[in-house]
Tab-separated table of N, CA and C in Angstrom:
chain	number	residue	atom	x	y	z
A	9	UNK	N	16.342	-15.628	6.465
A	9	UNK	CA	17.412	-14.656	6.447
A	9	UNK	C	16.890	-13.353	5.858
A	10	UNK	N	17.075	-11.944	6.349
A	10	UNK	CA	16.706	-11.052	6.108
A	10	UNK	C	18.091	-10.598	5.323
A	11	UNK	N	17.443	-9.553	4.356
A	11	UNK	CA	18.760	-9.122	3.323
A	11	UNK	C	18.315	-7.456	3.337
A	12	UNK	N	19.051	-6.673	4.206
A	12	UNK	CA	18.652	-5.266	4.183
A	12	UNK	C	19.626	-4.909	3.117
A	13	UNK	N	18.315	-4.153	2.511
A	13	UNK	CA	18.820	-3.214	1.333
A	13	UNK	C	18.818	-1.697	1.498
A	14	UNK	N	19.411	-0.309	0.980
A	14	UNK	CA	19.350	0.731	1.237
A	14	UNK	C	17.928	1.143	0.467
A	15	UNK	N	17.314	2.128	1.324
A	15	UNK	CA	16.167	2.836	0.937
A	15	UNK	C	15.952	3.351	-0.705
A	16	UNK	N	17.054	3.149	-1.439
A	16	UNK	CA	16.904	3.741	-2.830
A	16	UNK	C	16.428	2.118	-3.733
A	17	UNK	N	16.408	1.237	-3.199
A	17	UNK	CA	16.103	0.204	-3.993
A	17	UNK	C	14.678	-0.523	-3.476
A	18	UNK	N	14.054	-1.079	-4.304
A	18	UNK	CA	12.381	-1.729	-3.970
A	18	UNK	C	12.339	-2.617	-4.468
A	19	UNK	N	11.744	-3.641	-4.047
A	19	UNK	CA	10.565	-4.986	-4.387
A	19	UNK	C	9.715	-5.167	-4.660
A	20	UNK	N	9.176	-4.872	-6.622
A	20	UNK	CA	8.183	-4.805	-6.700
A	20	UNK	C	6.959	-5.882	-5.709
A	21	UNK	N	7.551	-6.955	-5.952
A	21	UNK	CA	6.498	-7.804	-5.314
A	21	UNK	C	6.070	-7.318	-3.627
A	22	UNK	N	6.800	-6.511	-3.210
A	22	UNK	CA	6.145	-5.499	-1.979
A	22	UNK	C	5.601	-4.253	-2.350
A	23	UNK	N	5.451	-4.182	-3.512
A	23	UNK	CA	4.927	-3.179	-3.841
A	23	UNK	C	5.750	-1.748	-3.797
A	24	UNK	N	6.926	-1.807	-3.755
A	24	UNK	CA	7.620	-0.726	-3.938
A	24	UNK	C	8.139	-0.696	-2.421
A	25	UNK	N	8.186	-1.771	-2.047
A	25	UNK	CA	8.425	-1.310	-0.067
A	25	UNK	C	10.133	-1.960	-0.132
A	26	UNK	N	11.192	-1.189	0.370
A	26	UNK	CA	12.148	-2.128	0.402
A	26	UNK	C	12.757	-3.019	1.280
A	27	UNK	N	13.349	-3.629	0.460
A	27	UNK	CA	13.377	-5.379	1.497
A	27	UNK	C	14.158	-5.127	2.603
A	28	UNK	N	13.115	-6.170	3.462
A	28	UNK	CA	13.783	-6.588	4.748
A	28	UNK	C	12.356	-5.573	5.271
A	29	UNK	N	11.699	-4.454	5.297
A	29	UNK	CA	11.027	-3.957	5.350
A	29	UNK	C	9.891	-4.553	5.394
A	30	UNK	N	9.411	-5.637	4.819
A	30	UNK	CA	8.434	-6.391	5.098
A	30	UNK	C	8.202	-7.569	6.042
A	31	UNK	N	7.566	-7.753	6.959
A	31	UNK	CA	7.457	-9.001	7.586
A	31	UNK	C	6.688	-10.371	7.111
A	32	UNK	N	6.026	-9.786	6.228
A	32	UNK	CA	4.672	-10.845	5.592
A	32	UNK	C	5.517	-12.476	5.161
A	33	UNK	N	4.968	-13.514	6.019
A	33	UNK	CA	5.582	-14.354	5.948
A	33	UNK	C	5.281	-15.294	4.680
A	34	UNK	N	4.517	-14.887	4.169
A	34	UNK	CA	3.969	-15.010	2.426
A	34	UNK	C	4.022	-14.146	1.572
A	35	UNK	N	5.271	-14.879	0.665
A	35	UNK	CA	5.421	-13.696	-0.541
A	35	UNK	C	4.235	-14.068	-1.246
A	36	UNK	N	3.635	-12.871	-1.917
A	36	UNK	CA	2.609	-12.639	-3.051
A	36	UNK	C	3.023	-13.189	-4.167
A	37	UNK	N	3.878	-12.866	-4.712
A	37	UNK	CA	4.716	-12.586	-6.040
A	37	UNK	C	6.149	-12.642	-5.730
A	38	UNK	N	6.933	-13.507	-6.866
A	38	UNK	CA	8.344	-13.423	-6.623
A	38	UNK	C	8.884	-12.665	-7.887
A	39	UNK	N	9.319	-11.322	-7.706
A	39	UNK	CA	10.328	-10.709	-8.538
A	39	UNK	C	11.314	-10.108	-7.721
A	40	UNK	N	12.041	-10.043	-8.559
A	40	UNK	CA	13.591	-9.201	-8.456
A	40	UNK	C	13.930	-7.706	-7.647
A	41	UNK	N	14.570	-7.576	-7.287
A	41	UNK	CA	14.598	-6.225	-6.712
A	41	UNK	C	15.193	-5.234	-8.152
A	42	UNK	N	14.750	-4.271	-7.974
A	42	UNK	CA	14.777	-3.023	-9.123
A	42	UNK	C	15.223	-1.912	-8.341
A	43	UNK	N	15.753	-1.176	-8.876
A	43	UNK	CA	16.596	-0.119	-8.555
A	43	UNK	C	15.249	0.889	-8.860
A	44	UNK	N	15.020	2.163	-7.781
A	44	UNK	CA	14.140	2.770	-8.045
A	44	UNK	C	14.602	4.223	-9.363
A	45	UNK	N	13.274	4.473	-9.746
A	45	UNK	CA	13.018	5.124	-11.266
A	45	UNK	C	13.578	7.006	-10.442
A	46	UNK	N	13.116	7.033	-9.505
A	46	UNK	CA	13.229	8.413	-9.348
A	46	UNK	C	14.197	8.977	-7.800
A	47	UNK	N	15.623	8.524	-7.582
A	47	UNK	CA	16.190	8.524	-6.330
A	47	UNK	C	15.789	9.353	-5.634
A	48	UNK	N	15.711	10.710	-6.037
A	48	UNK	CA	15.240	11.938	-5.015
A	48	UNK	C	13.730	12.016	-4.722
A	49	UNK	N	13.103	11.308	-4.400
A	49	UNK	CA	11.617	11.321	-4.669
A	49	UNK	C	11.203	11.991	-3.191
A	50	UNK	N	9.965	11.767	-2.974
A	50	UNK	CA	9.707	12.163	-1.246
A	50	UNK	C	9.085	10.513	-0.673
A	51	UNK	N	8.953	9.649	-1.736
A	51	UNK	CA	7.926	8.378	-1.414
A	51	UNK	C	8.737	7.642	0.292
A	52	UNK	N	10.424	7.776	0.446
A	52	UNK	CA	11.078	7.697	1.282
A	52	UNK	C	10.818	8.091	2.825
A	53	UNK	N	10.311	9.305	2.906
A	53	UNK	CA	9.455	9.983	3.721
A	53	UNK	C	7.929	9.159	4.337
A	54	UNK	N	7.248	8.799	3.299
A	54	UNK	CA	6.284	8.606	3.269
A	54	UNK	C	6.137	6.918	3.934
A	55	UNK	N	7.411	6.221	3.623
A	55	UNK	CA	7.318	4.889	3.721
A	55	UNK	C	7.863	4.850	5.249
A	56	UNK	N	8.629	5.692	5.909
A	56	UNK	CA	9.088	5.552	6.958
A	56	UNK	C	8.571	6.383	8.270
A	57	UNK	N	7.159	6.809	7.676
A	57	UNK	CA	6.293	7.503	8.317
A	57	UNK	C	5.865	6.088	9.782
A	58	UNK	N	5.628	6.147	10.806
A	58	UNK	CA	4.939	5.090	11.407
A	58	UNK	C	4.039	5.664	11.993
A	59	UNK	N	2.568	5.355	12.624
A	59	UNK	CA	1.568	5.863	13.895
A	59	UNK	C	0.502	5.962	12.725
A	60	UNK	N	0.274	5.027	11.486
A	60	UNK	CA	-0.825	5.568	10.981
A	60	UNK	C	-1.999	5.345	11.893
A	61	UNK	N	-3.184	6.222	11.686
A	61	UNK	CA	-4.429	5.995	12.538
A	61	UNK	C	-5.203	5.594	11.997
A	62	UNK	N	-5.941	4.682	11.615
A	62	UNK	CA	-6.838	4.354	10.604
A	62	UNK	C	-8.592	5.056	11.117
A	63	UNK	N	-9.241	5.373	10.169
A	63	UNK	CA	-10.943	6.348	10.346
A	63	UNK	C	-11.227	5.501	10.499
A	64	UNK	N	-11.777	4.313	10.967
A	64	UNK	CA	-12.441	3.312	11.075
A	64	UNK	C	-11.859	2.033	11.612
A	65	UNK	N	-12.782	1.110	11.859
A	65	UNK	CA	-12.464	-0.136	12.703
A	65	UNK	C	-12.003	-1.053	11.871
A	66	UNK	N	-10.777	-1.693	12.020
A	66	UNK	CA	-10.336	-2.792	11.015
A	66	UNK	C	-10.908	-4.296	11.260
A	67	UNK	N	-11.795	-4.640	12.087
A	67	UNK	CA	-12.067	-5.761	12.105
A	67	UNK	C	-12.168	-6.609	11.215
A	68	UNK	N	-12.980	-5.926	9.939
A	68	UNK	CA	-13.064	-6.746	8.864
A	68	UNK	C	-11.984	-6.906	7.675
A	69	UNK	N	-10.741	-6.866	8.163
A	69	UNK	CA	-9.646	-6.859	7.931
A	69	UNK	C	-8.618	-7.598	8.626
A	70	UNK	N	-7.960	-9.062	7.588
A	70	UNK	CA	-7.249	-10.100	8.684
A	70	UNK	C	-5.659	-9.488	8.750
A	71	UNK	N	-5.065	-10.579	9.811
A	71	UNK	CA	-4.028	-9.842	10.244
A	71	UNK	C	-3.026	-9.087	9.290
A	72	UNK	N	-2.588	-9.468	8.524
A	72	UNK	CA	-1.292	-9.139	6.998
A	72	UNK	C	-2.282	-7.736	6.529
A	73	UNK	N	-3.305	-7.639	6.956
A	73	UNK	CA	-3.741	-6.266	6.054
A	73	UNK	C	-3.785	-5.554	6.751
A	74	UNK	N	-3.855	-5.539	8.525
A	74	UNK	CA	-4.052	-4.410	9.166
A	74	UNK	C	-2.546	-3.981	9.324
A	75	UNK	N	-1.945	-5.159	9.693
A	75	UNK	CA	-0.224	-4.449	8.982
A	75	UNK	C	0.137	-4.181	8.040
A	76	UNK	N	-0.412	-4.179	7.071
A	76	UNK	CA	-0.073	-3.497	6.091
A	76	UNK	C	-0.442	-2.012	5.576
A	77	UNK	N	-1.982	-1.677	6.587
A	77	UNK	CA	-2.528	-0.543	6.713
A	77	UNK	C	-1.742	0.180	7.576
A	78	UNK	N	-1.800	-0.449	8.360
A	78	UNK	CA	-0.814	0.689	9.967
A	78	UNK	C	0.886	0.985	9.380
A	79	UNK	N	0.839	0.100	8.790
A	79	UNK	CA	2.795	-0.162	8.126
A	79	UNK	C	3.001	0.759	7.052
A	80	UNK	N	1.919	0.544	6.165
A	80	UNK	CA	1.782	1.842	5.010
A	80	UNK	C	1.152	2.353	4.615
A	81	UNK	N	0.062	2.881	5.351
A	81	UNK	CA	-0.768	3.577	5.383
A	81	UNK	C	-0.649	4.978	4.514
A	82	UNK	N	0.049	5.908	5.237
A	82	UNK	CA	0.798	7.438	5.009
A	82	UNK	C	0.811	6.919	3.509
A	83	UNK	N	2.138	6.196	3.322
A	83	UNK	CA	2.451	6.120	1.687
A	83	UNK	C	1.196	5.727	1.466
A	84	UNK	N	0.530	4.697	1.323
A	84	UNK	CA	-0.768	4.671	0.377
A	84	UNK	C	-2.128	5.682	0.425
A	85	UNK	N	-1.825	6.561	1.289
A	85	UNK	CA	-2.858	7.838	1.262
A	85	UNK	C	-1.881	8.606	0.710
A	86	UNK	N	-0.578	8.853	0.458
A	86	UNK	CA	0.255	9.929	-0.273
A	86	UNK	C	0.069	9.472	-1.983
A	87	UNK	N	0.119	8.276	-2.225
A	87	UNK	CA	0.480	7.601	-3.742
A	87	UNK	C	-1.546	7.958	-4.273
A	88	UNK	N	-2.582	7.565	-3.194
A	88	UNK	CA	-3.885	7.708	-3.393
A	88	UNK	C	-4.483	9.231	-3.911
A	89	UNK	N	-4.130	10.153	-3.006
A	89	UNK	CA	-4.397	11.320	-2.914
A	89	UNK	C	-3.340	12.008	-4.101
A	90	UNK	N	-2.462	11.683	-4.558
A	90	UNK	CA	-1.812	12.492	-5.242
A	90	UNK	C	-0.569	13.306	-4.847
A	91	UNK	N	-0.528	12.865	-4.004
A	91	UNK	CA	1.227	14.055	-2.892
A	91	UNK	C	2.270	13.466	-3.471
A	92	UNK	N	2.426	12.133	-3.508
A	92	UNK	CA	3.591	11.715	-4.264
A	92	UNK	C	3.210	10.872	-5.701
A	93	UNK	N	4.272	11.539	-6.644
A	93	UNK	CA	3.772	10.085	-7.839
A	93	UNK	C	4.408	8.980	-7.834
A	94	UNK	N	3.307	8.122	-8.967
A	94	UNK	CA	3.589	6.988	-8.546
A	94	UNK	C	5.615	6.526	-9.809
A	95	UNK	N	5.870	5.467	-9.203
A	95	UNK	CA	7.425	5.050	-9.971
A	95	UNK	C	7.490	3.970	-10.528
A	96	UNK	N	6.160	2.894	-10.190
A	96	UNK	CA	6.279	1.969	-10.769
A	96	UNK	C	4.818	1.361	-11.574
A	97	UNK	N	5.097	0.369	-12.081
A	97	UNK	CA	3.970	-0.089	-13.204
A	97	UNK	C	3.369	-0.566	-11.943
A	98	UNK	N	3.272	-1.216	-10.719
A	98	UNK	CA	2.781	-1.807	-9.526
A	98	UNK	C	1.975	-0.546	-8.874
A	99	UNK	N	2.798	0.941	-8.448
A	99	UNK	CA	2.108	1.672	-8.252
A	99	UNK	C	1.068	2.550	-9.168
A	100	UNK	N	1.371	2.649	-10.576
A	100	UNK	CA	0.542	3.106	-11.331
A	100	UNK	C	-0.662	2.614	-11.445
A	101	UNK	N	-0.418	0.998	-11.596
A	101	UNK	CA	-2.121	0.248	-11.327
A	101	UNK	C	-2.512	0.572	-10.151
A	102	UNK	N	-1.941	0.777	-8.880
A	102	UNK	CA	-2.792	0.821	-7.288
A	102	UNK	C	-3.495	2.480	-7.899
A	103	UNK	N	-2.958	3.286	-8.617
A	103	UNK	CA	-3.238	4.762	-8.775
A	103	UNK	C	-4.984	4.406	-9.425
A	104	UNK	N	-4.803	3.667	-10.486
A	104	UNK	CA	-5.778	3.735	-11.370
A	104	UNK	C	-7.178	3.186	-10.596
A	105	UNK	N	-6.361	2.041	-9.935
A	105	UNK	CA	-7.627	0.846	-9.529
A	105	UNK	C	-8.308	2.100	-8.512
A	106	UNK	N	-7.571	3.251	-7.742
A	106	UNK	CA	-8.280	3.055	-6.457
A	106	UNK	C	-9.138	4.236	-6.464
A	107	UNK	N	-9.221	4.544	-7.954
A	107	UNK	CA	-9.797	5.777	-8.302
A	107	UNK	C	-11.146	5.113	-9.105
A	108	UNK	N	-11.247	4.196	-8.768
A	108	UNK	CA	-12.500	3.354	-9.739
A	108	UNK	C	-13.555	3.328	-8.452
A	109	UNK	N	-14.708	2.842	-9.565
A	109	UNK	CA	-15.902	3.029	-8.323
A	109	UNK	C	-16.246	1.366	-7.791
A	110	UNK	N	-15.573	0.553	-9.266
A	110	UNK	CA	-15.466	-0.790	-8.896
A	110	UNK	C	-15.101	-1.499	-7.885
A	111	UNK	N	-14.536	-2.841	-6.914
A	111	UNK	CA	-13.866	-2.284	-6.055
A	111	UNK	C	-12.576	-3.639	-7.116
A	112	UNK	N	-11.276	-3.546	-6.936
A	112	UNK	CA	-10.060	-4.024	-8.078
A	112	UNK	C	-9.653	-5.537	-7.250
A	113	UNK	N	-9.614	-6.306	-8.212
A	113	UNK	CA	-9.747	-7.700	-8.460
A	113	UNK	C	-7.963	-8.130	-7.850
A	114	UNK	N	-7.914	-8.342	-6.554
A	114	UNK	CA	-6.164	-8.306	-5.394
A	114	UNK	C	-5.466	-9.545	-6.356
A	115	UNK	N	-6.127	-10.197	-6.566
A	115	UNK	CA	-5.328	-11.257	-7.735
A	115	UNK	C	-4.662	-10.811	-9.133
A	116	UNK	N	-4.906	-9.867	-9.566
A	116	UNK	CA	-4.305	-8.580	-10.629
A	116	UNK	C	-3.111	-8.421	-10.413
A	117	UNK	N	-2.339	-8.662	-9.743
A	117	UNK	CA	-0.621	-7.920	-9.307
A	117	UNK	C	-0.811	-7.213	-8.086
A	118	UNK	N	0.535	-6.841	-7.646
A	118	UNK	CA	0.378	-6.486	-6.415
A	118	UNK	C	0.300	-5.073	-6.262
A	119	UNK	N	0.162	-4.467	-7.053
A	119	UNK	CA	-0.689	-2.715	-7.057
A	119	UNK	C	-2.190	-3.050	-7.087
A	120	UNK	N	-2.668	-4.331	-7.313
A	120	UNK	CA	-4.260	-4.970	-7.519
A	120	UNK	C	-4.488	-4.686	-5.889
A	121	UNK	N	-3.320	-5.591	-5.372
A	121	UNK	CA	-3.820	-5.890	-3.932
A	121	UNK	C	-4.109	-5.086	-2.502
A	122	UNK	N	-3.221	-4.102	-2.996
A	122	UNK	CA	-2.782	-2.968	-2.205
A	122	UNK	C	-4.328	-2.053	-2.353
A	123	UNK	N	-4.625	-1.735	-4.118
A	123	UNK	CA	-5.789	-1.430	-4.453
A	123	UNK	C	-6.934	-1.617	-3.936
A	124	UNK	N	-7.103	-2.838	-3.674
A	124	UNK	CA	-8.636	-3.533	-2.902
A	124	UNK	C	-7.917	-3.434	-1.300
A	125	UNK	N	-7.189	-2.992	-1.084
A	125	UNK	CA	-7.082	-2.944	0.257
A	125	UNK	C	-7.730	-1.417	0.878
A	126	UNK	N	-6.993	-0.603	-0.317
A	126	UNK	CA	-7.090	1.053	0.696
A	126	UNK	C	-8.601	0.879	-0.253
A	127	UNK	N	-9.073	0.756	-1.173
A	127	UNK	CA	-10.292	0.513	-1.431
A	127	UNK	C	-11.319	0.439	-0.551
A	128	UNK	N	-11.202	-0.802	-0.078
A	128	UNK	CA	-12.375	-1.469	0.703
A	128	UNK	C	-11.837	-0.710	2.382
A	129	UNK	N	-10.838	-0.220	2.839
A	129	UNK	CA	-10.590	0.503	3.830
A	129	UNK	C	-11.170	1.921	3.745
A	130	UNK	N	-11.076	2.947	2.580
A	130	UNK	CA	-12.106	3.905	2.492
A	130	UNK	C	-13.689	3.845	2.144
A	131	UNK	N	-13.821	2.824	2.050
A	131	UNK	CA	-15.616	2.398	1.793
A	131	UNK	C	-16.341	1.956	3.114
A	132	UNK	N	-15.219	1.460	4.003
A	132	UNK	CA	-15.740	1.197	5.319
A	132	UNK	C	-15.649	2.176	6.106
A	133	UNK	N	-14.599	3.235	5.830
A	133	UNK	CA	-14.641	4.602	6.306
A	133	UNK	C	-16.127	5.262	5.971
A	134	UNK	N	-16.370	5.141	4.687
A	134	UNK	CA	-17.893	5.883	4.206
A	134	UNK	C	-19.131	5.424	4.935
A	135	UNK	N	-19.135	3.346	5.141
A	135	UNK	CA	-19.852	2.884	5.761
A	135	UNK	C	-19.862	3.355	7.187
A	136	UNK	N	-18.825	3.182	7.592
A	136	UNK	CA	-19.219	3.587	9.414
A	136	UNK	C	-19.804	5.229	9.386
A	137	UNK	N	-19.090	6.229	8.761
A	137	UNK	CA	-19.756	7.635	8.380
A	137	UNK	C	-21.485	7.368	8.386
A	138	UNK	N	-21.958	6.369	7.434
A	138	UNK	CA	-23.250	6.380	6.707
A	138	UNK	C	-23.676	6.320	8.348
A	139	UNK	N	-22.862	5.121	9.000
A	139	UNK	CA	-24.229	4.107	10.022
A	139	UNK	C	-24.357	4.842	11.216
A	140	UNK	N	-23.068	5.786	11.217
A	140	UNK	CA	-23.425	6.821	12.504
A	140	UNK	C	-24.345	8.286	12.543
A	141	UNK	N	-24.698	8.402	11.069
A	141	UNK	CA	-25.768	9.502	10.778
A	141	UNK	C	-27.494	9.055	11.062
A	142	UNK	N	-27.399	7.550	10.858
A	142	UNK	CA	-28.584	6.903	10.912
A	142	UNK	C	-28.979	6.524	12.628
């Protein structure tokens, strides 16, 4: 059963995505829905963006992540880059992790996971860059 909620409320355990909004037939994490920290934000925009294009080939990426790249892409290059801030303790860790040179441990919470996702998605961006100069 799907339970649509209005765009002002999120799931952390989606990482700030709100419910019904997700298809992933495996929850990560089970918490509560939370009322979001900042109603007027632009993150709304960002989440209902669709046509992301990804720089690179997702192969090495299984199915739940390339939907999750193509699905939220925009927002996680807006929350990455700095265009929107972040609202939650979930997005504040994806902020920190994805600014590390490490690559962030997806078992950490689910700003971990999201983290090693656009992570290892801009490193394969760098890799295919590297292998087409060579």
């Amino acid at each position: 059963m799907r339970i649509r909620v209005k765009m002002t409320w999120f799931r952390l355990c989606d990482f700030g995505v709100p419910a019904g909004h997700h298809s992933d037939t495996t929850t990560r994490v089970q918490i509560d829905l939370l009322p979001r920290a900042v109603p007027d934000s632009n993150h709304d925009t960002y989440l209902e963006q669709r046509g992301f294009k990804p720089e690179c080939s997702l192969r090495i990426f299984d199915r739940s992540e390339r939907r999750d790249l193509k699905r939220y892409g925009h927002w996680l290059q807006a929350l990455a880059d700095g265009t929107i801030q972040p609202e939650s303790e979930d997005q504040e860790q994806f902020v920190d992790l994805v600014h590390n040179d490490e690559r962030p441990n997806p078992e950490e919470g689910t700003g971990a996971y999201f983290a090693d996702l656009w992570w290892r998605y801009q490193h394969r961006i760098e890799w295919e860059k590297d292998k087409a100069k060579h």
